[in-house]
Amino acid sequence: ARLLDKIGEASDIALLRGLVRRHKLSGTDRLLGKALARRLAPRVFVEDLGRVVVMVGDSAVSNRDIRRKVLALMCFLLTRPRFAAAREEVMDALWPDMDPAAAVNSLNQSVYFLRRVFEPEYSEETSPGYVHQDADVLWLDPELVDSRSHRCADLAKRYGEAPSAEAAVALSQEYVGRFALDFTYEDWTADHREWLHVAYLQVIEAQVSQDINLGRIREGVALARRALEVDPRRDELEVSLLRLLRNAGAHAAAAEQYGRYATHLRDELGVEPAPLEAL
């Protein structure tokens, strides 16, 4: 059984768990089958930038099959350190106007359905443990669950600790929009959404400035253009892109970019832009 726990297949998980129950195994043997379940479990990846999409292994779970509060619970946990939050914190965020007893019931129901988002045939005995809950804390297992926003946060942190073009490019590719647009008007998303967006822009602006200083024209242009697709109203990046295009001798492209920049300043801010040659 111990060997099977290391090299077995999915069909062996229930066999091992049944062995534990029948023989009332103790010590580490009482967990036989659990390690196998975790090793074979399809990983969950949540596309939580822009519209939320849940991927279990290679399969997308239709949002039509996920209750809104269940999706909100998952996204809320994804905003917390190591995907964990106190039970009271969750209830205050998602059911702020309910009395405590009703909020606890709603939370328990949402946990029940969230487990079945990841495992339609969920069984506590054979589950690898995507979602955990005890009396005070609720969490997603970070070894089994990951998200796009979490990857971006890690890249921004890495860049802050040791700035590198590689980290900036990776972040530019990963960051595709603001966090969880499905919950744009929910108060609990605001801080995380803005923090992540600002962290992304800080990295990109710092790296574009570095690219300008080092004469890395092509790399700087690619980063600036990608960031302006995500946030078209970022004036600092517009000016940096204009400088990069001029330095590269792409005068027609610089003139076209300047036209858009000038129109934005006049129409949106009522400000007359400086001449292109002065930027």
PDB file of C-alpha atoms in Angstrom:
ATOM      1  CA  ALA A   1       0.000   0.000   0.000  1.00  0.00           C
ATOM      2  CA  ARG A   2       2.851   2.378   0.794  1.00  0.00           C
ATOM      3  CA  LEU A   3       4.439   1.653  -2.587  1.00  0.00           C
ATOM      4  CA  LEU A   4       1.102   2.086  -4.334  1.00  0.00           C
ATOM      5  CA  ASP A   5       0.718   5.492  -2.662  1.00  0.00           C
ATOM      6  CA  LYS A   6       3.871   6.562  -4.526  1.00  0.00           C
ATOM      7  CA  ILE A   7       3.392   4.974  -7.955  1.00  0.00           C
ATOM      8  CA  GLY A   8      -0.325   4.192  -8.241  1.00  0.00           C
ATOM      9  CA  GLU A   9      -2.989   5.466 -10.623  1.00  0.00           C
ATOM     10  CA  ALA A  10      -6.238   7.344 -10.051  1.00  0.00           C
ATOM     11  CA  SER A  11      -8.221   4.134  -9.596  1.00  0.00           C
ATOM     12  CA  ASP A  12      -5.973   3.203  -6.666  1.00  0.00           C
ATOM     13  CA  ILE A  13      -6.949   6.212  -4.540  1.00  0.00           C
ATOM     14  CA  ALA A  14     -10.304   4.782  -3.429  1.00  0.00           C
ATOM     15  CA  LEU A  15      -8.653   1.382  -2.913  1.00  0.00           C
ATOM     16  CA  LEU A  16      -6.096   2.853  -0.511  1.00  0.00           C
ATOM     17  CA  ARG A  17      -8.627   4.971   1.351  1.00  0.00           C
ATOM     18  CA  GLY A  18     -10.842   1.907   1.778  1.00  0.00           C
ATOM     19  CA  LEU A  19      -7.866  -0.005   3.177  1.00  0.00           C
ATOM     20  CA  VAL A  20      -7.315   2.746   5.775  1.00  0.00           C
ATOM     21  CA  ARG A  21     -10.956   2.581   6.885  1.00  0.00           C
ATOM     22  CA  ARG A  22     -11.227  -1.198   7.011  1.00  0.00           C
ATOM     23  CA  HIS A  23      -8.033  -1.735   8.992  1.00  0.00           C
ATOM     24  CA  LYS A  24      -8.269   1.483  11.018  1.00  0.00           C
ATOM     25  CA  LEU A  25      -4.681   2.357  10.174  1.00  0.00           C
ATOM     26  CA  SER A  26      -2.922   4.936  12.328  1.00  0.00           C
ATOM     27  CA  GLY A  27       0.155   7.145  12.149  1.00  0.00           C
ATOM     28  CA  THR A  28       1.238   8.188   8.679  1.00  0.00           C
ATOM     29  CA  ASP A  29      -0.527   5.134   7.222  1.00  0.00           C
ATOM     30  CA  ARG A  30      -3.890   6.739   7.932  1.00  0.00           C
ATOM     31  CA  LEU A  31      -3.101   9.146   5.069  1.00  0.00           C
ATOM     32  CA  LEU A  32      -2.504   6.454   2.466  1.00  0.00           C
ATOM     33  CA  GLY A  33      -4.052   7.551  -0.827  1.00  0.00           C
ATOM     34  CA  LYS A  34      -3.956  11.261   0.002  1.00  0.00           C
ATOM     35  CA  ALA A  35      -0.472  11.834  -1.416  1.00  0.00           C
ATOM     36  CA  LEU A  36      -1.450   9.878  -4.513  1.00  0.00           C
ATOM     37  CA  ALA A  37      -4.594  11.986  -4.918  1.00  0.00           C
ATOM     38  CA  ARG A  38      -2.560  15.193  -4.724  1.00  0.00           C
ATOM     39  CA  ARG A  39       0.071  13.944  -7.158  1.00  0.00           C
ATOM     40  CA  LEU A  40      -2.513  12.964  -9.772  1.00  0.00           C
ATOM     41  CA  ALA A  41      -4.920  15.858  -9.216  1.00  0.00           C
ATOM     42  CA  PRO A  42      -5.432  18.157 -12.226  1.00  0.00           C
ATOM     43  CA  ARG A  43      -4.120  21.599 -11.335  1.00  0.00           C
ATOM     44  CA  VAL A  44      -6.550  24.507 -11.244  1.00  0.00           C
ATOM     45  CA  PHE A  45      -5.612  27.744 -12.985  1.00  0.00           C
ATOM     46  CA  VAL A  46      -7.871  30.778 -12.731  1.00  0.00           C
ATOM     47  CA  GLU A  47      -7.756  33.367 -15.475  1.00  0.00           C
ATOM     48  CA  ASP A  48      -8.760  36.222 -13.170  1.00  0.00           C
ATOM     49  CA  LEU A  49      -7.550  39.219 -15.187  1.00  0.00           C
ATOM     50  CA  GLY A  50     -10.416  40.490 -17.276  1.00  0.00           C
ATOM     51  CA  ARG A  51     -13.332  38.059 -17.310  1.00  0.00           C
ATOM     52  CA  VAL A  52     -12.884  35.196 -14.847  1.00  0.00           C
ATOM     53  CA  VAL A  53     -12.392  31.712 -16.322  1.00  0.00           C
ATOM     54  CA  VAL A  54     -11.656  28.593 -14.267  1.00  0.00           C
ATOM     55  CA  MET A  55      -9.445  25.946 -15.843  1.00  0.00           C
ATOM     56  CA  VAL A  56      -9.311  22.475 -14.251  1.00  0.00           C
ATOM     57  CA  GLY A  57      -6.486  20.717 -16.010  1.00  0.00           C
ATOM     58  CA  ASP A  58      -7.057  21.422 -19.709  1.00  0.00           C
ATOM     59  CA  SER A  59     -10.811  21.946 -19.364  1.00  0.00           C
ATOM     60  CA  ALA A  60     -12.590  25.254 -18.831  1.00  0.00           C
ATOM     61  CA  VAL A  61     -15.514  25.261 -16.407  1.00  0.00           C
ATOM     62  CA  SER A  62     -18.407  27.231 -17.858  1.00  0.00           C
ATOM     63  CA  ASN A  63     -19.296  30.264 -15.768  1.00  0.00           C
ATOM     64  CA  ARG A  64     -22.939  29.317 -16.346  1.00  0.00           C
ATOM     65  CA  ASP A  65     -22.265  26.323 -14.098  1.00  0.00           C
ATOM     66  CA  ILE A  66     -20.802  28.414 -11.262  1.00  0.00           C
ATOM     67  CA  ARG A  67     -23.022  30.382  -8.904  1.00  0.00           C
ATOM     68  CA  ARG A  68     -22.032  34.036  -8.677  1.00  0.00           C
ATOM     69  CA  LYS A  69     -21.324  33.932  -4.933  1.00  0.00           C
ATOM     70  CA  VAL A  70     -19.249  30.791  -5.384  1.00  0.00           C
ATOM     71  CA  LEU A  71     -17.165  32.524  -8.061  1.00  0.00           C
ATOM     72  CA  ALA A  72     -16.885  35.553  -5.781  1.00  0.00           C
ATOM     73  CA  LEU A  73     -15.685  33.393  -2.887  1.00  0.00           C
ATOM     74  CA  MET A  74     -12.963  31.870  -5.061  1.00  0.00           C
ATOM     75  CA  CYS A  75     -11.843  35.276  -6.365  1.00  0.00           C
ATOM     76  CA  PHE A  76     -11.836  36.767  -2.875  1.00  0.00           C
ATOM     77  CA  LEU A  77      -9.513  34.017  -1.638  1.00  0.00           C
ATOM     78  CA  LEU A  78      -7.239  34.626  -4.637  1.00  0.00           C
ATOM     79  CA  THR A  79      -6.709  38.205  -3.426  1.00  0.00           C
ATOM     80  CA  ARG A  80      -5.452  37.100   0.008  1.00  0.00           C
ATOM     81  CA  PRO A  81      -1.898  36.101   0.991  1.00  0.00           C
ATOM     82  CA  ARG A  82      -1.430  32.376   0.291  1.00  0.00           C
ATOM     83  CA  PHE A  83      -5.115  32.307  -0.752  1.00  0.00           C
ATOM     84  CA  ALA A  84      -6.261  32.180   2.894  1.00  0.00           C
ATOM     85  CA  ALA A  85      -8.724  34.317   4.851  1.00  0.00           C
ATOM     86  CA  ALA A  86     -10.427  34.283   8.235  1.00  0.00           C
ATOM     87  CA  ARG A  87     -14.025  33.109   8.098  1.00  0.00           C
ATOM     88  CA  GLU A  88     -15.278  36.416   9.543  1.00  0.00           C
ATOM     89  CA  GLU A  89     -13.288  38.329   6.930  1.00  0.00           C
ATOM     90  CA  VAL A  90     -14.957  36.354   4.135  1.00  0.00           C
ATOM     91  CA  MET A  91     -18.442  36.884   5.534  1.00  0.00           C
ATOM     92  CA  ASP A  92     -17.884  40.624   6.042  1.00  0.00           C
ATOM     93  CA  ALA A  93     -16.745  40.979   2.428  1.00  0.00           C
ATOM     94  CA  LEU A  94     -19.333  38.816   0.670  1.00  0.00           C
ATOM     95  CA  TRP A  95     -22.376  38.940   2.971  1.00  0.00           C
ATOM     96  CA  PRO A  96     -21.981  42.247   4.814  1.00  0.00           C
ATOM     97  CA  ASP A  97     -25.699  42.826   5.370  1.00  0.00           C
ATOM     98  CA  MET A  98     -26.649  39.334   6.581  1.00  0.00           C
ATOM     99  CA  ASP A  99     -27.017  38.384  10.195  1.00  0.00           C
ATOM    100  CA  PRO A 100     -24.145  36.122  11.354  1.00  0.00           C
ATOM    101  CA  ALA A 101     -26.116  32.870  11.361  1.00  0.00           C
ATOM    102  CA  ALA A 102     -27.380  33.376   7.814  1.00  0.00           C
ATOM    103  CA  ALA A 103     -23.914  34.439   6.640  1.00  0.00           C
ATOM    104  CA  VAL A 104     -22.360  31.272   8.072  1.00  0.00           C
ATOM    105  CA  ASN A 105     -24.951  29.175   6.268  1.00  0.00           C
ATOM    106  CA  SER A 106     -24.310  30.994   2.980  1.00  0.00           C
ATOM    107  CA  LEU A 107     -20.571  30.552   3.404  1.00  0.00           C
ATOM    108  CA  ASN A 108     -20.886  26.825   4.061  1.00  0.00           C
ATOM    109  CA  GLN A 109     -23.126  26.401   1.013  1.00  0.00           C
ATOM    110  CA  SER A 110     -20.655  28.331  -1.146  1.00  0.00           C
ATOM    111  CA  VAL A 111     -17.758  26.165   0.055  1.00  0.00           C
ATOM    112  CA  TYR A 112     -19.829  23.080  -0.759  1.00  0.00           C
ATOM    113  CA  PHE A 113     -20.406  24.235  -4.351  1.00  0.00           C
ATOM    114  CA  LEU A 114     -16.858  25.576  -4.807  1.00  0.00           C
ATOM    115  CA  ARG A 115     -15.440  22.148  -4.041  1.00  0.00           C
ATOM    116  CA  ARG A 116     -17.644  20.738  -6.773  1.00  0.00           C
ATOM    117  CA  VAL A 117     -16.459  23.318  -9.272  1.00  0.00           C
ATOM    118  CA  PHE A 118     -13.010  21.736  -8.986  1.00  0.00           C
ATOM    119  CA  GLU A 119     -14.281  18.172  -8.416  1.00  0.00           C
ATOM    120  CA  PRO A 120     -17.813  17.463  -9.683  1.00  0.00           C
ATOM    121  CA  GLU A 121     -17.696  14.052  -7.943  1.00  0.00           C
ATOM    122  CA  TYR A 122     -16.218  15.490  -4.751  1.00  0.00           C
ATOM    123  CA  SER A 123     -15.669  13.083  -1.866  1.00  0.00           C
ATOM    124  CA  GLU A 124     -13.849  14.126   1.286  1.00  0.00           C
ATOM    125  CA  GLU A 125     -12.145  10.742   1.492  1.00  0.00           C
ATOM    126  CA  THR A 126     -10.563  10.832  -1.955  1.00  0.00           C
ATOM    127  CA  SER A 127     -10.253  14.589  -2.577  1.00  0.00           C
ATOM    128  CA  PRO A 128      -6.746  16.013  -3.015  1.00  0.00           C
ATOM    129  CA  GLY A 129      -7.922  19.064  -1.067  1.00  0.00           C
ATOM    130  CA  TYR A 130      -8.373  22.080  -3.319  1.00  0.00           C
ATOM    131  CA  VAL A 131     -10.471  23.894  -0.685  1.00  0.00           C
ATOM    132  CA  HIS A 132      -9.867  23.700   3.061  1.00  0.00           C
ATOM    133  CA  GLN A 133     -12.020  24.965   5.893  1.00  0.00           C
ATOM    134  CA  ASP A 134     -11.704  24.819   9.654  1.00  0.00           C
ATOM    135  CA  ALA A 135     -13.488  26.698  12.407  1.00  0.00           C
ATOM    136  CA  ASP A 136     -11.742  30.005  11.757  1.00  0.00           C
ATOM    137  CA  VAL A 137      -9.908  29.921   8.417  1.00  0.00           C
ATOM    138  CA  LEU A 138     -10.786  29.146   4.808  1.00  0.00           C
ATOM    139  CA  TRP A 139      -8.160  28.645   2.105  1.00  0.00           C
ATOM    140  CA  LEU A 140      -7.326  27.338  -1.357  1.00  0.00           C
ATOM    141  CA  ASP A 141      -4.354  25.013  -1.566  1.00  0.00           C
ATOM    142  CA  PRO A 142      -1.591  27.013  -3.333  1.00  0.00           C
ATOM    143  CA  GLU A 143       0.039  23.801  -4.571  1.00  0.00           C
ATOM    144  CA  LEU A 144      -3.116  22.839  -6.462  1.00  0.00           C
ATOM    145  CA  VAL A 145      -4.555  26.258  -7.359  1.00  0.00           C
ATOM    146  CA  ASP A 146      -2.881  29.182  -9.132  1.00  0.00           C
ATOM    147  CA  SER A 147      -4.087  32.324 -10.888  1.00  0.00           C
ATOM    148  CA  ARG A 148      -2.985  34.871 -13.472  1.00  0.00           C
ATOM    149  CA  SER A 149      -3.058  37.698 -10.917  1.00  0.00           C
ATOM    150  CA  HIS A 150      -0.878  35.687  -8.531  1.00  0.00           C
ATOM    151  CA  ARG A 151       1.718  35.136 -11.257  1.00  0.00           C
ATOM    152  CA  CYS A 152       1.720  38.855 -12.024  1.00  0.00           C
ATOM    153  CA  ALA A 153       2.117  39.759  -8.355  1.00  0.00           C
ATOM    154  CA  ASP A 154       5.095  37.400  -8.084  1.00  0.00           C
ATOM    155  CA  LEU A 155       6.728  38.932 -11.174  1.00  0.00           C
ATOM    156  CA  ALA A 156       6.218  42.473  -9.865  1.00  0.00           C
ATOM    157  CA  LYS A 157       7.766  41.435  -6.547  1.00  0.00           C
ATOM    158  CA  ARG A 158      10.697  39.793  -8.335  1.00  0.00           C
ATOM    159  CA  TYR A 159      11.309  42.931 -10.369  1.00  0.00           C
ATOM    160  CA  GLY A 160      11.191  45.060  -7.235  1.00  0.00           C
ATOM    161  CA  GLU A 161      13.812  42.884  -5.568  1.00  0.00           C
ATOM    162  CA  ALA A 162      16.094  42.557  -8.612  1.00  0.00           C
ATOM    163  CA  PRO A 163      15.045  44.603 -11.675  1.00  0.00           C
ATOM    164  CA  SER A 164      15.537  42.732 -14.933  1.00  0.00           C
ATOM    165  CA  ALA A 165      14.265  43.027 -18.471  1.00  0.00           C
ATOM    166  CA  GLU A 166      13.233  39.361 -18.376  1.00  0.00           C
ATOM    167  CA  ALA A 167      10.870  39.885 -15.415  1.00  0.00           C
ATOM    168  CA  ALA A 168       9.374  43.002 -17.017  1.00  0.00           C
ATOM    169  CA  VAL A 169       8.751  41.226 -20.329  1.00  0.00           C
ATOM    170  CA  ALA A 170       7.211  38.243 -18.531  1.00  0.00           C
ATOM    171  CA  LEU A 171       4.915  40.580 -16.577  1.00  0.00           C
ATOM    172  CA  SER A 172       3.960  42.412 -19.772  1.00  0.00           C
ATOM    173  CA  GLN A 173       2.913  39.106 -21.312  1.00  0.00           C
ATOM    174  CA  GLU A 174       1.031  37.876 -18.233  1.00  0.00           C
ATOM    175  CA  TYR A 175      -0.890  41.051 -17.366  1.00  0.00           C
ATOM    176  CA  VAL A 176      -3.832  41.200 -19.752  1.00  0.00           C
ATOM    177  CA  GLY A 177      -6.263  43.463 -17.899  1.00  0.00           C
ATOM    178  CA  ARG A 178      -7.649  44.495 -14.546  1.00  0.00           C
ATOM    179  CA  PHE A 179      -8.566  41.957 -11.911  1.00  0.00           C
ATOM    180  CA  ALA A 180     -11.945  40.169 -12.009  1.00  0.00           C
ATOM    181  CA  LEU A 181     -14.093  42.361 -14.227  1.00  0.00           C
ATOM    182  CA  ASP A 182     -17.070  40.160 -13.250  1.00  0.00           C
ATOM    183  CA  PHE A 183     -16.917  41.927  -9.868  1.00  0.00           C
ATOM    184  CA  THR A 184     -15.933  45.449 -10.918  1.00  0.00           C
ATOM    185  CA  TYR A 185     -18.451  47.074  -8.598  1.00  0.00           C
ATOM    186  CA  GLU A 186     -17.783  44.894  -5.556  1.00  0.00           C
ATOM    187  CA  ASP A 187     -15.933  46.775  -2.805  1.00  0.00           C
ATOM    188  CA  TRP A 188     -13.722  43.812  -1.898  1.00  0.00           C
ATOM    189  CA  THR A 189     -12.068  43.778  -5.340  1.00  0.00           C
ATOM    190  CA  ALA A 190     -11.100  47.453  -5.492  1.00  0.00           C
ATOM    191  CA  ASP A 191      -7.909  47.486  -3.419  1.00  0.00           C
ATOM    192  CA  HIS A 192      -6.444  44.375  -5.016  1.00  0.00           C
ATOM    193  CA  ARG A 193      -7.367  45.504  -8.522  1.00  0.00           C
ATOM    194  CA  GLU A 194      -5.759  48.925  -8.122  1.00  0.00           C
ATOM    195  CA  TRP A 195      -2.695  47.618  -6.278  1.00  0.00           C
ATOM    196  CA  LEU A 196      -1.971  45.069  -8.998  1.00  0.00           C
ATOM    197  CA  HIS A 197      -2.542  47.578 -11.810  1.00  0.00           C
ATOM    198  CA  VAL A 198      -0.250  50.151 -10.207  1.00  0.00           C
ATOM    199  CA  ALA A 199       2.428  47.508  -9.552  1.00  0.00           C
ATOM    200  CA  TYR A 200       2.271  46.470 -13.214  1.00  0.00           C
ATOM    201  CA  LEU A 201       2.576  50.050 -14.467  1.00  0.00           C
ATOM    202  CA  GLN A 202       5.457  50.830 -12.113  1.00  0.00           C
ATOM    203  CA  VAL A 203       7.445  47.882 -13.460  1.00  0.00           C
ATOM    204  CA  ILE A 204       6.739  48.697 -17.108  1.00  0.00           C
ATOM    205  CA  GLU A 205       7.469  52.418 -16.744  1.00  0.00           C
ATOM    206  CA  ALA A 206      10.725  51.696 -14.899  1.00  0.00           C
ATOM    207  CA  GLN A 207      11.850  49.205 -17.548  1.00  0.00           C
ATOM    208  CA  VAL A 208      10.877  51.464 -20.471  1.00  0.00           C
ATOM    209  CA  SER A 209      12.960  54.261 -18.910  1.00  0.00           C
ATOM    210  CA  GLN A 210      15.826  51.823 -18.546  1.00  0.00           C
ATOM    211  CA  ASP A 211      15.436  50.750 -22.175  1.00  0.00           C
ATOM    212  CA  ILE A 212      15.555  54.394 -23.284  1.00  0.00           C
ATOM    213  CA  ASN A 213      18.753  54.967 -21.293  1.00  0.00           C
ATOM    214  CA  LEU A 214      20.384  51.832 -22.723  1.00  0.00           C
ATOM    215  CA  GLY A 215      19.245  52.428 -26.285  1.00  0.00           C
ATOM    216  CA  ARG A 216      17.094  49.266 -26.282  1.00  0.00           C
ATOM    217  CA  ILE A 217      14.612  50.804 -28.717  1.00  0.00           C
ATOM    218  CA  ARG A 218      12.804  47.700 -29.957  1.00  0.00           C
ATOM    219  CA  GLU A 219      12.334  46.277 -26.453  1.00  0.00           C
ATOM    220  CA  GLY A 220      11.140  49.590 -25.015  1.00  0.00           C
ATOM    221  CA  VAL A 221       8.664  50.156 -27.865  1.00  0.00           C
ATOM    222  CA  ALA A 222       7.183  46.672 -27.418  1.00  0.00           C
ATOM    223  CA  LEU A 223       6.723  47.157 -23.662  1.00  0.00           C
ATOM    224  CA  ALA A 224       5.225  50.637 -24.001  1.00  0.00           C
ATOM    225  CA  ARG A 225       2.805  49.634 -26.770  1.00  0.00           C
ATOM    226  CA  ARG A 226       1.629  46.592 -24.859  1.00  0.00           C
ATOM    227  CA  ALA A 227       1.037  48.687 -21.729  1.00  0.00           C
ATOM    228  CA  LEU A 228      -0.910  51.294 -23.692  1.00  0.00           C
ATOM    229  CA  GLU A 229      -3.176  48.542 -25.010  1.00  0.00           C
ATOM    230  CA  VAL A 230      -3.958  47.686 -21.394  1.00  0.00           C
ATOM    231  CA  ASP A 231      -4.185  51.291 -20.159  1.00  0.00           C
ATOM    232  CA  PRO A 232      -4.563  53.701 -23.114  1.00  0.00           C
ATOM    233  CA  ARG A 233      -4.674  56.802 -20.913  1.00  0.00           C
ATOM    234  CA  ARG A 234      -1.180  56.477 -19.442  1.00  0.00           C
ATOM    235  CA  ASP A 235       0.409  59.779 -20.531  1.00  0.00           C
ATOM    236  CA  GLU A 236       3.886  58.944 -19.203  1.00  0.00           C
ATOM    237  CA  LEU A 237       4.047  55.849 -21.379  1.00  0.00           C
ATOM    238  CA  GLU A 238       2.784  57.811 -24.395  1.00  0.00           C
ATOM    239  CA  VAL A 239       5.662  60.278 -24.002  1.00  0.00           C
ATOM    240  CA  SER A 240       8.187  57.445 -23.514  1.00  0.00           C
ATOM    241  CA  LEU A 241       6.898  55.713 -26.649  1.00  0.00           C
ATOM    242  CA  LEU A 242       7.198  58.938 -28.621  1.00  0.00           C
ATOM    243  CA  ARG A 243      10.815  59.329 -27.503  1.00  0.00           C
ATOM    244  CA  LEU A 244      11.613  55.740 -28.416  1.00  0.00           C
ATOM    245  CA  LEU A 245      10.077  56.105 -31.875  1.00  0.00           C
ATOM    246  CA  ARG A 246      11.951  59.347 -32.537  1.00  0.00           C
ATOM    247  CA  ASN A 247      15.236  57.820 -31.354  1.00  0.00           C
ATOM    248  CA  ALA A 248      14.632  54.899 -33.690  1.00  0.00           C
ATOM    249  CA  GLY A 249      14.106  57.261 -36.619  1.00  0.00           C
ATOM    250  CA  ALA A 250      10.489  56.130 -37.032  1.00  0.00           C
ATOM    251  CA  HIS A 251       9.254  59.654 -37.629  1.00  0.00           C
ATOM    252  CA  ALA A 252       5.979  58.708 -39.345  1.00  0.00           C
ATOM    253  CA  ALA A 253       5.065  56.350 -36.499  1.00  0.00           C
ATOM    254  CA  ALA A 254       6.045  59.021 -33.960  1.00  0.00           C
ATOM    255  CA  ALA A 255       3.859  61.599 -35.727  1.00  0.00           C
ATOM    256  CA  GLU A 256       0.883  59.240 -35.759  1.00  0.00           C
ATOM    257  CA  GLN A 257       1.368  58.395 -32.076  1.00  0.00           C
ATOM    258  CA  TYR A 258       1.705  62.090 -31.256  1.00  0.00           C
ATOM    259  CA  GLY A 259      -1.594  62.803 -33.024  1.00  0.00           C
ATOM    260  CA  ARG A 260      -3.421  60.363 -30.754  1.00  0.00           C
ATOM    261  CA  TYR A 261      -1.614  61.715 -27.700  1.00  0.00           C
ATOM    262  CA  ALA A 262      -2.449  65.322 -28.560  1.00  0.00           C
ATOM    263  CA  THR A 263      -6.116  64.513 -29.254  1.00  0.00           C
ATOM    264  CA  HIS A 264      -6.427  62.797 -25.891  1.00  0.00           C
ATOM    265  CA  LEU A 265      -4.944  65.775 -24.038  1.00  0.00           C
ATOM    266  CA  ARG A 266      -7.178  68.280 -25.826  1.00  0.00           C
ATOM    267  CA  ASP A 267     -10.433  66.309 -25.706  1.00  0.00           C
ATOM    268  CA  GLU A 268     -10.152  64.648 -22.314  1.00  0.00           C
ATOM    269  CA  LEU A 269      -8.082  67.071 -20.259  1.00  0.00           C
ATOM    270  CA  GLY A 270      -8.461  70.388 -22.109  1.00  0.00           C
ATOM    271  CA  VAL A 271      -4.689  70.740 -22.216  1.00  0.00           C
ATOM    272  CA  GLU A 272      -2.601  71.847 -25.172  1.00  0.00           C
ATOM    273  CA  PRO A 273       0.250  69.359 -25.696  1.00  0.00           C
ATOM    274  CA  ALA A 274       3.881  70.374 -26.013  1.00  0.00           C
ATOM    275  CA  PRO A 275       5.298  70.161 -29.537  1.00  0.00           C
ATOM    276  CA  LEU A 276       6.581  66.770 -30.593  1.00  0.00           C
ATOM    277  CA  GLU A 277      10.141  68.103 -30.845  1.00  0.00           C
ATOM    278  CA  ALA A 278      10.004  69.219 -27.201  1.00  0.00           C
ATOM    279  CA  LEU A 279       9.022  65.799 -25.800  1.00  0.00           C
TER     280      LEU A 279
END
